[in-house]
Amino acid sequence: MRRGLLAGLLLAVFASPVMAGTLLKVSASQRQAMGIRTAAVKAAGHVPVDGLPATVRAPLHESAVVTAPYAGITVAVLAREGAQVERGQPLARIQSREAMRLGADLASAQGDYRVARAQAERDRQLLAEGIIPSSRAQAADARRDAAAARLQELNAARAMAPKAAGAAPGTYELRSPLAGRVIERSLRLGEPVAALDKAFMVAEPGRGMLEMQVPARYASRLRPGLPVRTADGASGMLSEIGAAIDRASQTVLVRASVKGEMLLPGQQTSATIQLPPPAHAWTLASDAVADFDGRKIVFVDRGTGFEAVPVAVQAQTGAGRSVVTGALAADSRVVIAGAGALKAMLVAGE
């Protein structure tokens, strides 16, 4: 019964030609028969680009790599992967021939500096008394300065490989440079480690860097500071925008600094970037957008009927919402159900 009534109504309306952009007059009873429902549009606060594949990396500024300054053998692992550590906390102990030589060299350099300093002080006193020429005092000062530079160099080396208290000679400690979580451990107990090998990676908890590939059509609108949110609730801002388009995928690489409780390096997720809206941008139900004659249109309620208004879709989300640009207004109501019947009226009026 309802289907027959709807067909009769469409035939009645099709009696006069109707083109896109004109008013399709529909009475209240016809609206009901066609199942037409409308909803208000809202000014778009942003254009969501969602469903972007994203990979979590270690945060750029809130993480640190701990390296072994000298080659040796790992004799103790003091922090496990995933453990929370404090700044300066020992992570591992490495026994090294170079570290053993460092201790001897440091003791020798301390003695050399004390002797050179004392000699320089004596020569300055003798110079003041007129007993020696100034060139001799200057030479003593130069030897003192050279000894001081050597001692400073070795002290800096010792700071990189602090001696492990109570351990065998030549054993030094690797210590955490910041408070955080051990997200990677490369050392294995009893195995050799080469100089400058990566031993640990430590990062502040709840922070990460997100890498995403964004379609090239959005590249000109990307800016550092734009809001980003992941499917698992982490949020942050864009921090880096790639300067080139990948030829194969036609995407641009972007990175974002994000915060979230469950962020783990290597994790795969999806993300949404909120772009600034263009002029005359509106958010509405995706069901309101129809295809007609190669264009996107929405049917705007004009009281006595509906007008087909061309729009350009800027974004469409998985939640059934779209952002469009077009000649709409803040008080516009668009058809979200029954658009098929109105579209048929347009087709019949071509």
Tab-separated table of C-alpha atoms in Angstrom:
chain	number	residue	atom	x	y	z
A	1	MET	CA	0.000	0.000	0.000
A	2	ARG	CA	2.745	2.438	1.066
A	3	ARG	CA	4.877	1.524	-1.972
A	4	GLY	CA	1.974	2.184	-4.336
A	5	LEU	CA	1.246	5.529	-2.722
A	6	LEU	CA	4.902	6.564	-3.030
A	7	ALA	CA	4.972	5.593	-6.706
A	8	GLY	CA	1.838	7.664	-7.319
A	9	LEU	CA	3.347	10.671	-5.610
A	10	LEU	CA	6.519	10.437	-7.675
A	11	LEU	CA	4.523	10.192	-10.908
A	12	ALA	CA	2.555	13.267	-9.900
A	13	VAL	CA	5.686	15.254	-9.236
A	14	PHE	CA	7.446	14.018	-12.398
A	15	ALA	CA	4.712	15.637	-14.486
A	16	SER	CA	6.767	18.870	-14.517
A	17	PRO	CA	10.530	18.981	-15.325
A	18	VAL	CA	12.828	19.672	-12.380
A	19	MET	CA	16.552	20.531	-12.518
A	20	ALA	CA	19.208	20.518	-9.800
A	21	GLY	CA	19.179	23.771	-7.853
A	22	THR	CA	15.439	24.355	-8.297
A	23	LEU	CA	12.809	23.895	-5.617
A	24	LEU	CA	11.196	20.468	-5.456
A	25	LYS	CA	7.758	21.187	-4.016
A	26	VAL	CA	6.656	18.487	-1.607
A	27	SER	CA	3.611	18.679	0.651
A	28	ALA	CA	3.502	17.534	4.255
A	29	SER	CA	1.639	14.361	3.325
A	30	GLN	CA	4.147	13.642	0.572
A	31	ARG	CA	7.024	14.107	3.020
A	32	GLN	CA	5.497	11.531	5.292
A	33	ALA	CA	4.854	9.104	2.468
A	34	MET	CA	8.441	9.446	1.196
A	35	GLY	CA	9.860	8.903	4.694
A	36	ILE	CA	11.738	12.196	4.571
A	37	ARG	CA	13.625	13.234	7.701
A	38	THR	CA	15.874	16.261	8.126
A	39	ALA	CA	18.629	17.376	10.484
A	40	ALA	CA	20.400	20.665	11.117
A	41	VAL	CA	23.883	21.367	9.799
A	42	LYS	CA	26.609	22.792	12.020
A	43	ALA	CA	29.548	25.022	11.231
A	44	ALA	CA	32.637	22.821	11.002
A	45	GLY	CA	35.257	23.502	13.661
A	46	HIS	CA	37.773	21.318	11.867
A	47	VAL	CA	38.163	18.879	8.991
A	48	PRO	CA	38.946	15.405	10.366
A	49	VAL	CA	41.291	13.274	8.282
A	50	ASP	CA	40.740	9.935	9.980
A	51	GLY	CA	41.692	6.316	9.501
A	52	LEU	CA	45.353	7.186	8.898
A	53	PRO	CA	47.639	4.173	9.524
A	54	ALA	CA	50.114	5.174	12.224
A	55	THR	CA	53.153	3.670	13.917
A	56	VAL	CA	54.311	4.578	17.419
A	57	ARG	CA	58.005	5.419	17.787
A	58	ALA	CA	60.083	6.435	20.789
A	59	PRO	CA	59.542	10.111	21.652
A	60	LEU	CA	62.112	12.422	20.120
A	61	HIS	CA	62.861	14.645	23.125
A	62	GLU	CA	61.682	12.490	26.033
A	63	SER	CA	63.893	9.477	25.341
A	64	ALA	CA	67.597	8.651	25.365
A	65	VAL	CA	69.878	5.944	24.015
A	66	VAL	CA	72.442	4.547	26.461
A	67	THR	CA	75.628	3.366	24.738
A	68	ALA	CA	78.669	1.484	26.012
A	69	PRO	CA	81.624	3.909	25.857
A	70	TYR	CA	84.196	1.088	26.001
A	71	ALA	CA	84.251	-2.448	24.649
A	72	GLY	CA	84.043	-5.246	27.191
A	73	ILE	CA	81.958	-8.074	28.636
A	74	THR	CA	78.539	-7.604	30.225
A	75	VAL	CA	78.972	-8.894	33.788
A	76	ALA	CA	75.652	-7.691	35.251
A	77	VAL	CA	72.278	-6.578	33.901
A	78	LEU	CA	70.583	-4.458	36.563
A	79	ALA	CA	67.451	-3.251	34.729
A	80	ARG	CA	64.995	-5.340	32.752
A	81	GLU	CA	63.079	-4.239	29.696
A	82	GLY	CA	59.867	-2.514	30.776
A	83	ALA	CA	61.256	-1.546	34.191
A	84	GLN	CA	60.801	1.935	35.627
A	85	VAL	CA	64.136	3.584	36.426
A	86	GLU	CA	65.298	6.800	38.038
A	87	ARG	CA	67.832	9.247	36.653
A	88	GLY	CA	71.330	8.002	37.453
A	89	GLN	CA	70.150	4.484	38.321
A	90	PRO	CA	72.635	1.754	37.269
A	91	LEU	CA	71.389	-0.287	34.323
A	92	ALA	CA	74.303	-2.664	33.710
A	93	ARG	CA	77.946	-3.362	34.529
A	94	ILE	CA	80.619	-3.979	31.909
A	95	GLN	CA	84.159	-5.166	32.553
A	96	SER	CA	86.589	-3.606	30.121
A	97	ARG	CA	90.335	-3.564	29.491
A	98	GLU	CA	90.020	0.049	28.340
A	99	ALA	CA	88.214	0.996	31.547
A	100	MET	CA	91.016	-0.611	33.534
A	101	ARG	CA	93.592	1.440	31.613
A	102	LEU	CA	91.436	4.504	32.174
A	103	GLY	CA	91.737	4.082	35.936
A	104	ALA	CA	95.512	3.862	35.722
A	105	ASP	CA	95.739	6.779	33.305
A	106	LEU	CA	93.514	8.891	35.549
A	107	ALA	CA	95.671	8.219	38.618
A	108	SER	CA	98.800	9.087	36.629
A	109	ALA	CA	97.226	12.271	35.265
A	110	GLN	CA	96.221	13.389	38.751
A	111	GLY	CA	99.820	12.971	39.907
A	112	ASP	CA	101.211	14.770	36.850
A	113	TYR	CA	98.865	17.692	37.432
A	114	ARG	CA	99.813	18.044	41.096
A	115	VAL	CA	103.518	18.089	40.209
A	116	ALA	CA	103.034	20.550	37.319
A	117	ARG	CA	100.904	22.866	39.448
A	118	ALA	CA	103.422	22.876	42.282
A	119	GLN	CA	106.289	23.550	39.865
A	120	ALA	CA	104.392	26.430	38.261
A	121	GLU	CA	103.751	27.967	41.683
A	122	ARG	CA	107.444	27.679	42.643
A	123	ASP	CA	108.605	29.183	39.351
A	124	ARG	CA	106.198	32.088	39.761
A	125	GLN	CA	107.697	32.762	43.182
A	126	LEU	CA	111.231	32.560	41.774
A	127	LEU	CA	110.261	34.886	38.932
A	128	ALA	CA	108.905	37.401	41.430
A	129	GLU	CA	112.243	37.273	43.265
A	130	GLY	CA	114.150	37.802	40.001
A	131	ILE	CA	115.929	34.467	40.206
A	132	ILE	CA	114.646	32.925	36.932
A	133	PRO	CA	113.647	34.426	33.573
A	134	SER	CA	110.007	34.811	32.638
A	135	SER	CA	110.339	32.221	29.857
A	136	ARG	CA	110.943	29.497	32.446
A	137	ALA	CA	107.835	30.477	34.412
A	138	GLN	CA	105.804	30.547	31.208
A	139	ALA	CA	107.011	27.056	30.296
A	140	ALA	CA	105.971	25.810	33.740
A	141	ASP	CA	102.536	27.376	33.280
A	142	ALA	CA	102.192	25.654	29.900
A	143	ARG	CA	103.069	22.257	31.428
A	144	ARG	CA	100.537	22.841	34.196
A	145	ASP	CA	97.815	23.777	31.689
A	146	ALA	CA	98.559	20.718	29.539
A	147	ALA	CA	98.375	18.466	32.605
A	148	ALA	CA	95.077	20.092	33.608
A	149	ALA	CA	93.621	19.535	30.123
A	150	ARG	CA	94.676	15.880	30.180
A	151	LEU	CA	93.137	15.411	33.627
A	152	GLN	CA	89.906	17.076	32.521
A	153	GLU	CA	89.738	14.796	29.477
A	154	LEU	CA	90.179	11.662	31.589
A	155	ASN	CA	87.660	12.861	34.189
A	156	ALA	CA	85.121	13.332	31.377
A	157	ALA	CA	85.886	9.812	30.164
A	158	ARG	CA	85.377	8.496	33.703
A	159	ALA	CA	82.042	10.315	33.908
A	160	MET	CA	80.954	8.437	30.772
A	161	ALA	CA	82.009	5.139	32.371
A	162	PRO	CA	81.720	5.564	36.146
A	163	LYS	CA	83.460	2.937	38.229
A	164	ALA	CA	81.178	0.312	39.744
A	165	ALA	CA	81.558	0.379	43.522
A	166	GLY	CA	82.756	-2.904	45.013
A	167	ALA	CA	83.243	-4.505	41.595
A	168	ALA	CA	86.344	-6.007	40.013
A	169	PRO	CA	88.942	-3.629	38.517
A	170	GLY	CA	87.997	-2.303	35.099
A	171	THR	CA	84.254	-2.655	35.739
A	172	TYR	CA	82.141	0.372	34.905
A	173	GLU	CA	78.419	1.091	35.091
A	174	LEU	CA	75.895	2.245	32.534
A	175	ARG	CA	73.447	4.634	34.206
A	176	SER	CA	70.093	5.986	33.100
A	177	PRO	CA	70.288	9.593	31.841
A	178	LEU	CA	66.645	10.251	32.739
A	179	ALA	CA	63.743	8.944	34.784
A	180	GLY	CA	61.500	6.741	32.697
A	181	ARG	CA	60.879	3.268	31.385
A	182	VAL	CA	63.360	0.892	29.772
A	183	ILE	CA	61.794	0.319	26.360
A	184	GLU	CA	64.699	-1.583	24.831
A	185	ARG	CA	67.602	-3.652	26.172
A	186	SER	CA	70.281	-4.845	23.757
A	187	LEU	CA	72.811	-6.211	26.265
A	188	ARG	CA	72.937	-9.881	27.211
A	189	LEU	CA	74.643	-11.213	30.302
A	190	GLY	CA	78.065	-12.681	29.581
A	191	GLU	CA	78.201	-11.479	25.987
A	192	PRO	CA	80.742	-9.026	24.558
A	193	VAL	CA	79.790	-5.465	23.750
A	194	ALA	CA	81.622	-3.213	21.301
A	195	ALA	CA	82.493	0.410	21.946
A	196	LEU	CA	79.525	2.723	21.326
A	197	ASP	CA	77.102	-0.194	20.923
A	198	LYS	CA	73.518	0.630	21.877
A	199	ALA	CA	72.822	-0.933	25.265
A	200	PHE	CA	69.479	0.503	26.411
A	201	MET	CA	66.790	2.914	25.355
A	202	VAL	CA	64.917	4.774	28.081
A	203	ALA	CA	61.830	6.946	27.548
A	204	GLU	CA	59.461	8.926	29.699
A	205	PRO	CA	56.296	6.850	30.235
A	206	GLY	CA	53.120	7.761	28.385
A	207	ARG	CA	54.873	9.652	25.601
A	208	GLY	CA	55.538	8.709	22.004
A	209	MET	CA	56.094	9.912	18.490
A	210	LEU	CA	53.505	8.977	15.887
A	211	GLU	CA	54.468	8.467	12.246
A	212	MET	CA	51.711	8.742	9.625
A	213	GLN	CA	51.413	8.830	5.846
A	214	VAL	CA	48.900	11.518	4.859
A	215	PRO	CA	47.402	11.696	1.339
A	216	ALA	CA	49.140	14.311	-0.785
A	217	ARG	CA	45.921	16.285	-1.369
A	218	TYR	CA	46.087	17.461	2.261
A	219	ALA	CA	49.794	18.408	2.192
A	220	SER	CA	49.290	22.151	1.668
A	221	ARG	CA	47.027	22.357	4.742
A	222	LEU	CA	49.292	20.528	7.178
A	223	ARG	CA	50.922	22.658	9.871
A	224	PRO	CA	52.885	21.882	13.054
A	225	GLY	CA	50.590	22.171	16.050
A	226	LEU	CA	47.472	20.651	14.456
A	227	PRO	CA	45.603	18.318	16.867
A	228	VAL	CA	46.066	14.565	16.472
A	229	ARG	CA	44.238	11.704	18.177
A	230	THR	CA	44.700	7.945	17.936
A	231	ALA	CA	42.070	5.217	17.973
A	232	ASP	CA	43.278	4.144	21.430
A	233	GLY	CA	42.844	7.577	23.001
A	234	ALA	CA	46.331	9.088	22.789
A	235	SER	CA	46.397	12.740	21.769
A	236	GLY	CA	48.931	15.352	20.785
A	237	MET	CA	50.016	17.700	18.012
A	238	LEU	CA	51.791	17.510	14.688
A	239	SER	CA	55.483	18.236	15.135
A	240	GLU	CA	57.077	17.434	11.752
A	241	ILE	CA	55.810	17.734	8.180
A	242	GLY	CA	57.661	15.951	5.382
A	243	ALA	CA	59.073	18.131	2.613
A	244	ALA	CA	58.518	15.614	-0.193
A	245	ILE	CA	55.721	13.447	-1.566
A	246	ASP	CA	56.344	9.715	-1.819
A	247	ARG	CA	56.066	8.927	-5.522
A	248	ALA	CA	54.676	5.407	-5.095
A	249	SER	CA	52.006	6.073	-2.460
A	250	GLN	CA	51.401	9.789	-3.148
A	251	THR	CA	51.541	10.496	0.575
A	252	VAL	CA	53.577	12.786	2.799
A	253	LEU	CA	55.252	11.593	6.007
A	254	VAL	CA	54.217	13.476	9.145
A	255	ARG	CA	55.106	12.976	12.789
A	256	ALA	CA	53.254	13.957	15.934
A	257	SER	CA	54.221	14.157	19.595
A	258	VAL	CA	51.501	12.370	21.560
A	259	LYS	CA	50.639	11.375	25.116
A	260	GLY	CA	48.830	8.191	26.105
A	261	GLU	CA	49.007	5.554	28.818
A	262	MET	CA	49.400	2.551	26.513
A	263	LEU	CA	51.869	3.886	23.936
A	264	LEU	CA	54.503	1.308	23.006
A	265	PRO	CA	57.172	1.767	20.316
A	266	GLY	CA	56.377	-0.330	17.264
A	267	GLN	CA	52.638	-0.334	17.989
A	268	GLN	CA	50.349	-0.061	14.956
A	269	THR	CA	47.242	2.090	15.324
A	270	SER	CA	45.124	4.566	13.383
A	271	ALA	CA	44.972	8.307	13.842
A	272	THR	CA	42.924	11.376	13.022
A	273	ILE	CA	44.394	14.771	12.145
A	274	GLN	CA	42.135	17.790	12.580
A	275	LEU	CA	42.766	20.238	9.762
A	276	PRO	CA	41.568	23.857	9.933
A	277	PRO	CA	38.246	24.228	8.096
A	278	PRO	CA	37.988	26.187	4.832
A	279	ALA	CA	35.411	28.960	4.428
A	280	HIS	CA	31.755	27.891	4.353
A	281	ALA	CA	32.490	24.461	5.830
A	282	TRP	CA	29.683	22.505	7.452
A	283	THR	CA	29.403	19.218	9.272
A	284	LEU	CA	26.415	16.963	8.640
A	285	ALA	CA	25.374	13.324	8.433
A	286	SER	CA	27.059	11.468	5.577
A	287	ASP	CA	23.631	10.119	4.576
A	288	ALA	CA	22.673	13.665	3.577
A	289	VAL	CA	25.159	13.707	0.688
A	290	ALA	CA	23.881	12.330	-2.630
A	291	ASP	CA	25.430	11.872	-6.077
A	292	PHE	CA	23.749	13.625	-8.977
A	293	ASP	CA	25.029	14.256	-12.476
A	294	GLY	CA	28.656	13.742	-11.411
A	295	ARG	CA	28.338	16.116	-8.458
A	296	LYS	CA	27.675	15.889	-4.749
A	297	ILE	CA	24.476	17.530	-3.550
A	298	VAL	CA	22.403	17.892	-0.416
A	299	PHE	CA	18.681	18.576	-0.265
A	300	VAL	CA	17.974	21.669	1.826
A	301	ASP	CA	14.566	22.058	3.438
A	302	ARG	CA	12.943	25.297	2.223
A	303	GLY	CA	9.620	24.795	3.995
A	304	THR	CA	7.421	24.223	0.958
A	305	GLY	CA	9.929	21.891	-0.654
A	306	PHE	CA	13.578	20.984	-1.051
A	307	GLU	CA	16.408	22.570	-2.991
A	308	ALA	CA	19.329	20.548	-4.359
A	309	VAL	CA	22.476	22.433	-3.321
A	310	PRO	CA	25.876	21.389	-4.737
A	311	VAL	CA	28.557	20.705	-2.120
A	312	ALA	CA	32.188	19.587	-2.060
A	313	VAL	CA	33.048	16.842	0.412
A	314	GLN	CA	36.152	17.766	2.419
A	315	ALA	CA	36.227	14.733	4.705
A	316	GLN	CA	34.158	11.747	5.734
A	317	THR	CA	34.569	9.930	9.034
A	318	GLY	CA	33.900	6.371	10.067
A	319	ALA	CA	31.318	7.705	12.517
A	320	GLY	CA	28.948	8.631	9.688
A	321	ARG	CA	29.706	12.350	9.599
A	322	SER	CA	30.979	14.459	6.709
A	323	VAL	CA	32.433	17.930	6.334
A	324	VAL	CA	31.305	19.741	3.192
A	325	THR	CA	31.626	23.200	1.698
A	326	GLY	CA	28.716	24.816	-0.063
A	327	ALA	CA	26.042	27.506	-0.022
A	328	LEU	CA	24.469	26.480	3.272
A	329	ALA	CA	23.567	28.536	6.329
A	330	ALA	CA	23.664	28.048	10.076
A	331	ASP	CA	19.897	27.441	10.151
A	332	SER	CA	19.858	25.037	7.187
A	333	ARG	CA	18.242	21.641	7.583
A	334	VAL	CA	19.168	18.896	5.140
A	335	VAL	CA	17.500	15.620	4.242
A	336	ILE	CA	19.078	12.612	5.974
A	337	ALA	CA	16.415	10.044	5.029
A	338	GLY	CA	14.281	9.890	1.898
A	339	ALA	CA	16.867	11.555	-0.337
A	340	GLY	CA	16.512	8.725	-2.843
A	341	ALA	CA	12.976	9.792	-3.709
A	342	LEU	CA	14.034	13.419	-4.141
A	343	LYS	CA	16.942	12.362	-6.308
A	344	ALA	CA	14.544	10.381	-8.485
A	345	MET	CA	12.524	13.563	-8.941
A	346	LEU	CA	15.651	15.352	-10.162
A	347	VAL	CA	16.511	12.551	-12.554
A	348	ALA	CA	13.000	12.529	-13.988
A	349	GLY	CA	13.121	16.289	-14.460
A	350	GLU	CA	16.350	16.283	-16.531
